[in-house]
Coordinates of N, CA and C in Angstrom, one line a residue:
M28 N 0.7 -1.2 0.0 CA 0.1 0.1 0.0 C 0.9 1.1 0.0
D29 N 0.7 2.2 -0.9 CA 1.1 3.4 -0.7 C 0.7 4.3 0.3
I30 N 1.5 4.6 1.2 CA 1.1 5.6 2.2 C 1.7 7.0 1.9
P31 N 0.8 8.0 2.0 CA 1.3 9.4 1.5 C 2.5 9.7 2.5
Q32 N 3.4 10.4 1.9 CA 4.8 10.5 2.6 C 4.4 11.3 3.9
N33 N 3.6 12.2 4.0 CA 3.3 13.1 5.1 C 2.8 12.2 6.4
I34 N 2.0 11.4 6.0 CA 1.5 10.2 7.2 C 2.6 9.5 7.7
K35 N 3.5 9.2 6.9 CA 4.5 8.2 7.1 C 5.6 9.3 8.1
V36 N 6.0 10.1 7.5 CA 7.0 11.0 8.3 C 6.4 11.5 9.5
E37 N 5.1 11.6 9.7 CA 4.6 12.4 11.1 C 4.5 10.9 12.0
A38 N 4.1 9.8 11.4 CA 4.0 8.5 12.3 C 5.6 8.3 13.0
Q39 N 6.5 8.3 12.2 CA 8.1 8.1 12.6 C 8.3 9.1 13.6
K40 N 7.9 10.5 13.4 CA 8.2 11.5 14.1 C 7.6 11.4 15.5
R41 N 6.4 11.1 15.5 CA 5.8 10.8 16.9 C 6.2 9.8 17.6
I42 N 6.6 8.8 17.0 CA 7.0 7.5 17.7 C 8.5 7.6 18.2
E43 N 9.2 8.7 17.7 CA 10.6 8.5 18.0 C 11.1 9.0 19.4
P44 N 10.2 9.4 20.4 CA 10.5 9.6 21.7 C 10.4 8.3 22.6
Y45 N 9.9 7.3 22.0 CA 9.7 6.0 22.6 C 10.7 5.0 22.4
D46 N 10.5 3.9 23.3 CA 11.6 2.8 23.3 C 11.1 1.9 22.4
V47 N 11.4 2.1 21.0 CA 10.8 1.4 19.8 C 11.9 1.2 18.7
E48 N 11.7 0.4 17.8 CA 12.7 0.3 16.7 C 12.1 -0.2 15.5
G49 N 12.4 0.1 14.4 CA 11.9 -0.6 13.0 C 10.5 0.4 12.8
F50 N 10.0 0.0 11.6 CA 8.8 0.4 10.9 C 8.2 -0.4 9.9
V51 N 7.2 -1.1 10.2 CA 6.4 -2.2 9.4 C 4.9 -1.6 9.0
I52 N 5.0 -1.4 7.7 CA 3.6 -0.6 7.2 C 2.6 -1.9 7.4
G53 N 2.7 -3.0 7.0 CA 1.7 -3.8 6.5 C 1.9 -4.6 5.1
K54 N 1.0 -5.7 4.9 CA 1.2 -6.3 3.7 C 0.0 -7.1 3.5
G55 N -0.1 -7.1 2.0 CA -1.3 -8.1 1.6 C -2.1 -7.4 0.4
D56 N -3.6 -7.7 0.4 CA -4.5 -7.3 -0.8 C -5.0 -6.1 -0.3
T57 N -4.8 -5.0 -0.9 CA -5.5 -3.9 -0.7 C -6.8 -3.7 -1.1
E58 N -7.3 -4.7 -1.7 CA -8.6 -4.8 -2.2 C -9.4 -5.7 -1.4
S59 N -8.9 -6.3 -0.6 CA -9.5 -7.7 0.4 C -10.7 -7.2 1.0
E60 N -11.6 -8.0 1.2 CA -12.7 -7.6 2.2 C -12.4 -7.8 3.5
V61 N -11.1 -8.5 3.7 CA -10.9 -9.0 5.2 C -9.5 -8.1 5.4
M62 N -9.4 -7.6 6.6 CA -8.3 -7.0 7.2 C -8.0 -7.5 8.5
I63 N -6.8 -7.8 8.8 CA -6.4 -8.4 10.2 C -5.5 -7.4 10.8
V64 N -5.7 -6.9 12.1 CA -5.0 -6.0 12.9 C -4.4 -6.7 14.1
G65 N -3.0 -6.6 14.0 CA -2.4 -7.2 15.3 C -1.9 -6.1 16.1
E66 N -1.0 -6.3 17.0 CA -0.5 -5.4 18.2 C 0.6 -4.7 17.8
A67 N 1.6 -5.2 17.5 CA 2.9 -4.6 17.0 C 3.9 -5.5 16.4
P68 N 4.9 -5.3 15.7 CA 5.9 -6.1 15.3 C 6.7 -6.5 16.1
G69 N 7.3 -7.7 16.1 CA 8.4 -8.2 17.0 C 9.9 -8.2 16.3
E70 N 10.6 -8.5 16.9 CA 12.2 -8.9 16.2 C 12.2 -9.1 14.9
N71 N 11.6 -10.2 14.7 CA 11.8 -10.8 13.3 C 11.1 -10.1 12.0
E72 N 9.8 -9.4 12.5 CA 9.3 -8.7 11.7 C 9.9 -7.0 11.2
I73 N 10.5 -6.7 12.2 CA 11.4 -5.4 11.9 C 12.6 -5.7 11.2
V74 N 13.1 -6.8 11.1 CA 14.3 -7.2 10.3 C 13.8 -7.5 9.1
K75 N 12.9 -8.2 8.6 CA 12.1 -8.5 7.4 C 11.4 -7.5 6.7
G76 N 10.8 -6.8 7.6 CA 9.7 -5.6 7.3 C 8.5 -6.2 6.9
E77 N 8.0 -7.2 7.5 CA 6.8 -8.0 7.2 C 6.2 -8.2 8.5
P78 N 4.9 -8.2 8.5 CA 4.0 -8.4 9.7 C 3.8 -10.0 9.9
F79 N 3.9 -10.6 11.5 CA 3.5 -11.9 11.5 C 4.3 -13.1 10.8
I80 N 5.6 -13.0 10.8 CA 6.6 -13.9 10.2 C 7.4 -14.7 11.1
G81 N 7.2 -14.5 12.4 CA 8.1 -15.5 13.3 C 7.1 -16.5 13.8
R82 N 7.5 -16.9 15.1 CA 6.8 -18.0 15.5 C 5.3 -17.7 15.6
A83 N 4.9 -16.5 16.1 CA 3.6 -15.9 16.0 C 2.9 -16.2 14.5
G84 N 3.8 -16.0 13.6 CA 3.4 -16.0 12.2 C 3.1 -17.4 11.8
K85 N 3.7 -18.3 12.3 CA 3.2 -19.7 11.8 C 2.2 -20.1 12.6
E86 N 1.9 -19.6 13.8 CA 0.6 -19.9 14.6 C -0.8 -19.4 13.6
L87 N -0.4 -18.0 13.3 CA -1.4 -17.4 12.3 C -1.7 -17.9 11.3
D88 N -0.8 -18.4 10.8 CA -0.9 -19.3 9.3 C -1.9 -20.4 9.4
K89 N -1.5 -21.1 10.7 CA -2.6 -22.2 11.2 C -4.0 -21.8 11.3
Q90 N -4.2 -20.7 11.7 CA -5.3 -20.2 12.3 C -6.0 -19.8 10.9
L91 N -5.3 -19.1 10.1 CA -5.8 -18.7 8.7 C -6.2 -19.8 7.9
E92 N -5.6 -21.0 8.0 CA -6.2 -22.3 7.3 C -7.4 -22.6 7.8
I93 N -7.6 -22.6 9.2 CA -8.8 -23.0 9.7 C -10.0 -22.1 9.0
L94 N -9.5 -20.8 9.1 CA -10.7 -20.0 8.7 C -10.8 -19.7 7.1
G95 N -10.0 -20.6 6.5 CA -10.2 -20.7 5.1 C -9.6 -19.4 4.0
L96 N -8.7 -18.7 5.1 CA -8.2 -17.5 4.3 C -6.7 -17.4 4.0
D97 N -6.2 -16.9 3.2 CA -4.8 -17.1 2.6 C -4.3 -15.6 2.5
R98 N -2.9 -15.4 3.1 CA -2.4 -14.2 3.3 C -2.4 -13.4 2.1
K99 N -2.2 -14.0 0.9 CA -2.3 -13.3 -0.4 C -3.5 -12.6 -0.5
H100 N -4.6 -12.9 0.0 CA -5.9 -12.3 -0.3 C -6.4 -11.5 1.0
I101 N -5.8 -11.3 1.9 CA -6.3 -10.4 2.9 C -5.2 -9.3 3.1
Y102 N -5.6 -8.3 3.8 CA -4.6 -7.3 4.3 C -4.3 -7.5 5.8
I103 N -3.0 -7.4 5.9 CA -2.5 -7.7 7.4 C -1.6 -6.3 8.0
T104 N -2.0 -6.0 8.7 CA -1.2 -4.9 9.7 C -1.3 -4.5 11.3
S105 N -0.9 -3.6 11.7 CA -1.1 -3.7 13.4 C -1.2 -2.2 13.8
V106 N -1.5 -2.1 15.1 CA -1.8 -1.0 15.8 C -0.7 0.0 15.8
V107 N 0.3 -0.6 16.3 CA 1.7 0.4 16.2 C 2.8 -0.5 15.3
R108 N 3.5 0.2 14.6 CA 4.3 -0.3 13.1 C 5.8 -0.4 13.8
S109 N 6.0 0.0 14.9 CA 7.5 0.0 15.5 C 7.3 -1.1 16.7
R110 N 8.4 -1.9 16.9 CA 8.6 -2.7 17.8 C 8.7 -2.0 19.2
P111 N 7.9 -1.9 20.0 CA 8.1 -1.7 21.5 C 8.9 -2.8 22.3
F112 N 10.0 -2.3 23.0 CA 10.9 -3.2 23.8 C 11.3 -2.7 25.1
Y113 N 11.8 -3.4 25.9 CA 12.4 -3.1 27.2 C 13.9 -3.8 27.2
W114 N 14.8 -3.4 28.0 CA 16.0 -4.1 28.2 C 15.8 -5.0 29.3
T115 N 16.4 -6.4 29.3 CA 16.3 -7.2 30.2 C 17.5 -7.9 30.2
K116 N 17.8 -8.9 31.2 CA 19.1 -9.5 31.1 C 19.1 -10.9 30.2
S117 N 20.1 -11.1 29.5 CA 20.3 -12.0 28.5 C 20.7 -13.2 29.4
N118 N 20.6 -14.4 28.6 CA 20.9 -15.8 29.1 C 22.6 -15.8 29.0
K119 N 23.0 -15.0 28.2 CA 24.5 -15.0 28.3 C 24.7 -13.6 29.0
E120 N 26.1 -13.1 28.9 CA 26.3 -11.9 29.6 C 25.9 -10.6 29.0
G121 N 25.4 -9.5 29.5 CA 24.9 -8.4 29.2 C 23.3 -8.4 29.1
M122 N 22.8 -7.5 28.1 CA 21.4 -7.4 28.2 C 20.8 -7.6 26.9
R123 N 19.6 -7.8 26.6 CA 18.8 -8.0 25.4 C 17.8 -7.1 25.4
K124 N 17.0 -7.0 24.2 CA 15.8 -6.2 24.0 C 14.8 -7.5 24.0
A125 N 13.6 -7.1 24.9 CA 12.4 -8.1 24.8 C 11.2 -7.1 24.4
N126 N 10.4 -8.0 23.8 CA 9.3 -7.1 23.5 C 8.0 -6.7 24.5
R127 N 7.4 -5.9 24.5 CA 6.2 -5.3 25.5 C 5.1 -5.0 24.7
K128 N 4.1 -4.7 25.4 CA 2.9 -4.2 24.9 C 3.2 -2.7 24.5
P129 N 2.5 -2.1 23.6 CA 2.6 -0.7 23.2 C 1.7 -0.1 24.4
T130 N 2.2 1.2 24.5 CA 1.7 2.3 25.5 C 0.7 2.8 24.7
Q131 N -0.2 3.7 25.4 CA -1.4 4.5 24.7 C -0.8 5.1 24.0
K132 N 0.3 6.0 24.5 CA 0.9 7.3 23.7 C 1.7 6.6 22.5
E133 N 2.1 5.5 22.3 CA 2.6 4.8 21.2 C 1.5 4.5 20.3
I134 N 0.5 4.1 20.8 CA -0.8 3.9 20.0 C -1.4 4.8 19.4
I135 N -1.4 6.0 19.9 CA -1.8 7.3 19.5 C -0.7 7.7 18.4
A136 N 0.5 7.5 18.6 CA 1.8 8.1 17.6 C 1.2 7.6 16.2
H137 N 0.7 6.2 16.1 CA 0.6 5.6 14.9 C -0.8 5.3 14.5
A138 N -1.9 6.3 15.3 CA -3.1 6.0 14.9 C -3.7 6.6 13.6
E139 N -3.0 7.6 13.3 CA -3.5 8.1 11.7 C -3.2 7.3 10.8
L140 N -1.9 6.5 11.0 CA -1.7 5.5 9.8 C -2.5 4.4 9.7
L141 N -3.2 3.8 10.8 CA -4.1 2.7 10.9 C -5.4 3.4 10.3
D142 N -5.7 4.5 10.9 CA -7.0 5.0 10.3 C -7.0 5.0 8.7
Y143 N -5.7 5.7 8.1 CA -5.8 5.8 6.8 C -5.7 4.3 6.0
Q144 N -5.2 3.3 6.4 CA -5.2 2.1 5.9 C -6.6 1.4 6.0
I145 N -7.4 1.7 7.1 CA -8.6 1.2 7.1 C -9.5 1.8 6.1
E146 N -9.4 3.1 6.1 CA -10.4 3.9 5.1 C -10.0 3.5 3.6
Q147 N -8.6 3.2 3.4 CA -8.3 2.7 1.9 C -8.7 1.4 1.7
V148 N -8.5 0.3 2.3 CA -8.9 -0.8 2.1 C -10.4 -1.1 2.3
A149 N -11.0 -0.2 3.2 CA -12.5 -0.4 3.5 C -12.9 -1.7 3.2
P150 N -12.4 -2.6 4.3 CA -12.7 -4.0 4.6 C -14.2 -4.1 4.9
K151 N -15.0 -5.2 4.7 CA -16.3 -5.6 5.3 C -16.0 -5.9 6.6
I152 N -14.8 -6.7 6.9 CA -14.7 -7.4 8.1 C -13.0 -7.2 8.5
I153 N -13.3 -7.0 9.8 CA -11.9 -6.6 10.4 C -11.5 -7.4 11.5
I154 N -10.7 -8.5 11.3 CA -10.2 -9.2 12.6 C -9.3 -8.7 13.6
A155 N -9.6 -8.5 14.7 CA -8.8 -7.8 15.8 C -8.0 -9.0 16.6
L156 N -6.8 -9.0 16.4 CA -5.8 -10.0 17.0 C -5.3 -9.7 18.5
G157 N -6.1 -10.1 19.5 CA -5.6 -9.5 20.7 C -6.3 -8.1 21.3
N158 N -6.4 -8.2 22.8 CA -6.8 -7.2 23.4 C -6.4 -5.6 23.0
V159 N -5.2 -5.5 22.6 CA -4.7 -4.2 22.3 C -5.2 -3.7 21.0
A160 N -5.4 -4.7 19.8 CA -6.3 -4.2 18.7 C -7.4 -4.1 19.0
F161 N -8.3 -5.0 19.8 CA -9.6 -4.8 20.0 C -9.9 -3.7 20.5
K162 N -9.3 -3.1 21.6 CA -9.5 -1.9 22.3 C -9.3 -0.6 21.6
R163 N -8.1 -0.7 20.8 CA -7.6 0.3 19.9 C -9.0 0.5 18.8
L164 N -9.5 -0.5 18.4 CA -10.5 -0.5 17.1 C -11.9 0.1 17.7
I165 N -12.5 -0.4 18.7 CA -13.8 -0.1 19.2 C -13.9 0.5 20.6
G166 N -12.8 0.6 21.4 CA -12.8 1.1 22.7 C -13.5 0.2 24.0
S167 N -13.6 -0.9 23.5 CA -14.5 -1.7 24.3 C -13.8 -2.1 25.6
E168 N -14.4 -2.2 26.7 CA -13.7 -2.5 28.0 C -14.1 -4.1 28.4
D169 N -14.8 -4.7 27.4 CA -15.1 -6.2 27.4 C -14.1 -6.9 27.7
K170 N -14.1 -8.1 28.6 CA -12.9 -8.9 28.7 C -12.8 -9.8 27.4
L171 N -11.7 -9.7 26.9 CA -11.5 -10.5 25.3 C -11.9 -11.9 25.3
S172 N -11.9 -12.7 26.5 CA -12.5 -13.9 26.4 C -13.8 -14.2 26.4
S173 N -14.5 -13.1 26.6 CA -15.9 -13.1 26.9 C -16.6 -12.8 25.5
V174 N -15.7 -12.3 24.6 CA -16.2 -11.5 23.1 C -15.5 -12.4 22.1
I175 N -14.5 -13.4 22.2 CA -13.8 -14.0 21.4 C -14.7 -14.5 20.3
G176 N -14.5 -14.3 19.0 CA -15.3 -14.9 18.0 C -16.6 -14.4 17.6
R177 N -17.0 -13.3 18.3 CA -18.3 -12.6 18.1 C -18.1 -11.5 17.1
V178 N -19.1 -11.5 16.3 CA -19.2 -10.4 15.0 C -19.8 -9.3 15.6
M179 N -19.3 -8.2 15.4 CA -19.7 -7.1 16.2 C -19.7 -5.7 15.2
E180 N -21.1 -5.4 14.6 CA -21.1 -4.4 13.7 C -21.3 -3.0 14.4
T181 N -20.1 -2.4 14.1 CA -19.7 -1.2 14.9 C -18.7 -0.2 14.2
P182 N -18.8 1.2 14.6 CA -18.0 2.0 14.1 C -16.5 1.7 14.7
V183 N -15.6 2.1 14.0 CA -14.1 1.8 14.8 C -13.7 3.6 15.0
L184 N -12.8 3.4 16.1 CA -12.2 4.6 16.5 C -11.2 5.3 15.6
K185 N -11.2 6.6 15.5 CA -10.3 7.4 14.7 C -9.7 8.3 15.7
W186 N -8.5 8.7 15.4 CA -7.8 9.6 16.4 C -7.7 11.0 15.6
R187 N -8.2 12.0 16.5 CA -8.2 13.5 15.8 C -7.5 14.3 17.2
D188 N -6.5 14.9 16.8 CA -5.5 15.7 17.5 C -6.3 16.6 18.6
E189 N -7.4 17.3 18.0 CA -8.2 18.2 18.6 C -9.3 17.7 19.4
E190 N -9.5 16.6 18.9 CA -10.9 15.9 19.8 C -10.5 14.7 20.4
G191 N -9.4 13.9 20.2 CA -9.2 12.8 20.7 C -9.8 11.6 20.0
W192 N -10.3 10.3 20.6 CA -10.8 9.4 19.7 C -12.2 9.6 19.4
V193 N -12.5 9.7 18.0 CA -13.9 9.8 17.7 C -14.2 8.3 16.8
E194 N -15.7 8.4 16.7 CA -16.1 7.2 15.9 C -16.3 7.4 14.3
S195 N -15.8 6.4 13.6 CA -16.1 6.6 12.3 C -17.5 6.5 12.0
E196 N -18.0 7.2 10.8 CA -19.3 7.3 10.4 C -19.7 5.8 9.7
H197 N -18.8 5.1 9.2 CA -19.0 3.9 8.5 C -19.0 2.7 9.5
L198 N -20.0 1.7 9.5 CA -19.9 0.5 10.2 C -19.0 -0.4 9.5
Y199 N -18.4 -1.2 10.7 CA -17.6 -2.4 9.9 C -17.9 -3.6 10.9
K200 N -17.7 -4.8 10.3 CA -17.8 -6.2 11.1 C -16.6 -6.4 11.8
V201 N -16.5 -6.2 13.3 CA -15.2 -6.3 13.7 C -15.2 -7.8 14.6
I202 N -14.4 -8.6 14.4 CA -14.3 -9.9 15.1 C -12.9 -10.1 16.0
P203 N -13.0 -10.0 17.2 CA -12.0 -10.1 18.2 C -11.5 -11.6 18.1
L204 N -10.3 -12.0 18.2 CA -9.6 -13.2 18.4 C -8.6 -13.1 19.5
Y205 N -8.1 -14.1 19.9 CA -6.8 -13.9 20.6 C -5.7 -13.8 19.7
H206 N -4.6 -13.1 20.1 CA -3.3 -12.8 19.5 C -2.7 -14.2 19.3
P207 N -2.1 -14.6 18.1 CA -1.5 -16.0 17.9 C -0.6 -16.4 19.0
A208 N 0.3 -15.3 19.6 CA 1.3 -15.5 20.4 C 0.4 -15.8 21.8
A209 N -0.7 -15.7 22.1 CA -1.2 -15.9 23.5 C -1.2 -17.6 23.6
V210 N -1.3 -18.5 22.9 CA -1.3 -19.9 23.2 C 0.0 -20.3 23.4
F211 N 0.9 -19.5 23.3 CA 2.3 -20.1 23.7 C 2.4 -19.7 25.4
Y212 N 1.9 -18.7 25.7 CA 1.8 -18.2 27.1 C 0.9 -18.9 27.9
N213 N -0.2 -19.1 27.2 CA -1.4 -19.9 27.9 C -2.1 -20.9 27.0
P214 N -1.3 -22.1 26.9 CA -2.1 -23.1 26.2 C -3.4 -23.7 26.2
K215 N -4.0 -23.2 27.7 CA -5.3 -23.7 28.2 C -6.3 -22.7 27.2
I216 N -6.0 -22.0 26.6 CA -7.1 -21.1 25.6 C -7.1 -21.9 24.4
R217 N -6.4 -22.8 24.0 CA -6.3 -23.4 22.6 C -7.9 -23.9 22.5
P218 N -8.3 -24.7 23.2 CA -9.8 -25.4 22.7 C -10.7 -24.2 22.4
Q219 N -10.8 -23.2 23.5 CA -11.6 -21.9 23.3 C -11.3 -21.4 21.9
L220 N -9.9 -20.9 21.6 CA -9.6 -20.5 20.2 C -10.1 -21.2 19.2
E221 N -9.8 -22.4 19.1 CA -10.1 -23.3 18.0 C -11.6 -23.2 17.7
Q222 N -12.4 -23.4 18.8 CA -14.1 -23.2 18.6 C -14.3 -21.9 18.1
S223 N -13.7 -20.9 18.5 CA -14.1 -19.6 17.9 C -13.7 -19.6 16.6
L224 N -12.4 -20.1 16.2 CA -12.2 -20.0 14.8 C -13.0 -21.0 13.7
H225 N -13.6 -21.8 14.3 CA -14.6 -22.6 13.4 C -15.9 -21.8 13.3
E226 N -16.2 -21.0 14.5 CA -17.4 -20.2 14.3 C -17.4 -19.2 13.4
V227 N -16.2 -18.6 13.4 CA -16.1 -17.5 12.5 C -15.9 -18.0 11.2
K228 N -15.2 -19.2 10.7 CA -15.2 -19.7 9.6 C -16.5 -19.8 9.0
R229 N -17.6 -20.3 9.7 CA -19.0 -20.4 9.3 C -19.5 -19.2 8.9
Y230 N -19.1 -18.0 9.7 CA -19.7 -16.8 9.2 C -19.0 -16.5 8.0
L231 N -17.8 -16.4 7.8 CA -17.0 -15.9 6.7 C -17.6 -16.8 5.3
D232 N -17.8 -18.0 5.6 CA -18.4 -18.8 4.4 C -19.6 -18.2 4.0
E233 N -20.5 -17.6 4.7 CA -21.9 -17.1 4.4 C -21.5 -15.7 3.8
K234 N -20.8 -14.8 4.4 CA -20.5 -13.5 4.1 C -19.6 -13.2 2.9
L235 N -18.9 -14.0 2.6 CA -17.5 -13.7 1.5 C -17.7 -14.5 0.3

């Protein structure tokens, strides 16, 4: 996707004060009816400049297969385009960077970029991977586990410097799912995840 230079420059400028690195725009079919929004890139993603290519990417591919979707025919992006990190002790001598969740300030720094992509792709369905993406898109305080796989017809949030978060005029079908990496940290959620994937698959078969 061709992003206007002023939007890219502003996004990079606004994220500069924070502990982040890299810049991953997104990838896929810009005319797709389905958009996937993740949290933020990790170490592998910023090296290769593509979303979801590491361990979580392999898990996402398995989930897309259940949904009957192909990366080539959907658009994948994220809430924040730079990798948020913190320093931690390495197994070897010294320190290393580790992934962390983006802060609200970092989310706002890249909000205009996601707003632009949603408007340009104009997907019928947006799949929100994880709590960060879900809250960024619709501002819901619902516990993610209680809404997994639910189809919500709703406006999405857009950022305006003068007004803060405002709702879009257009309605989208937003479907929250667990972030692919969540099953690594909490394997107990896999049965619920797979059940929700099959439910979403039935919905997609009817609507696409």
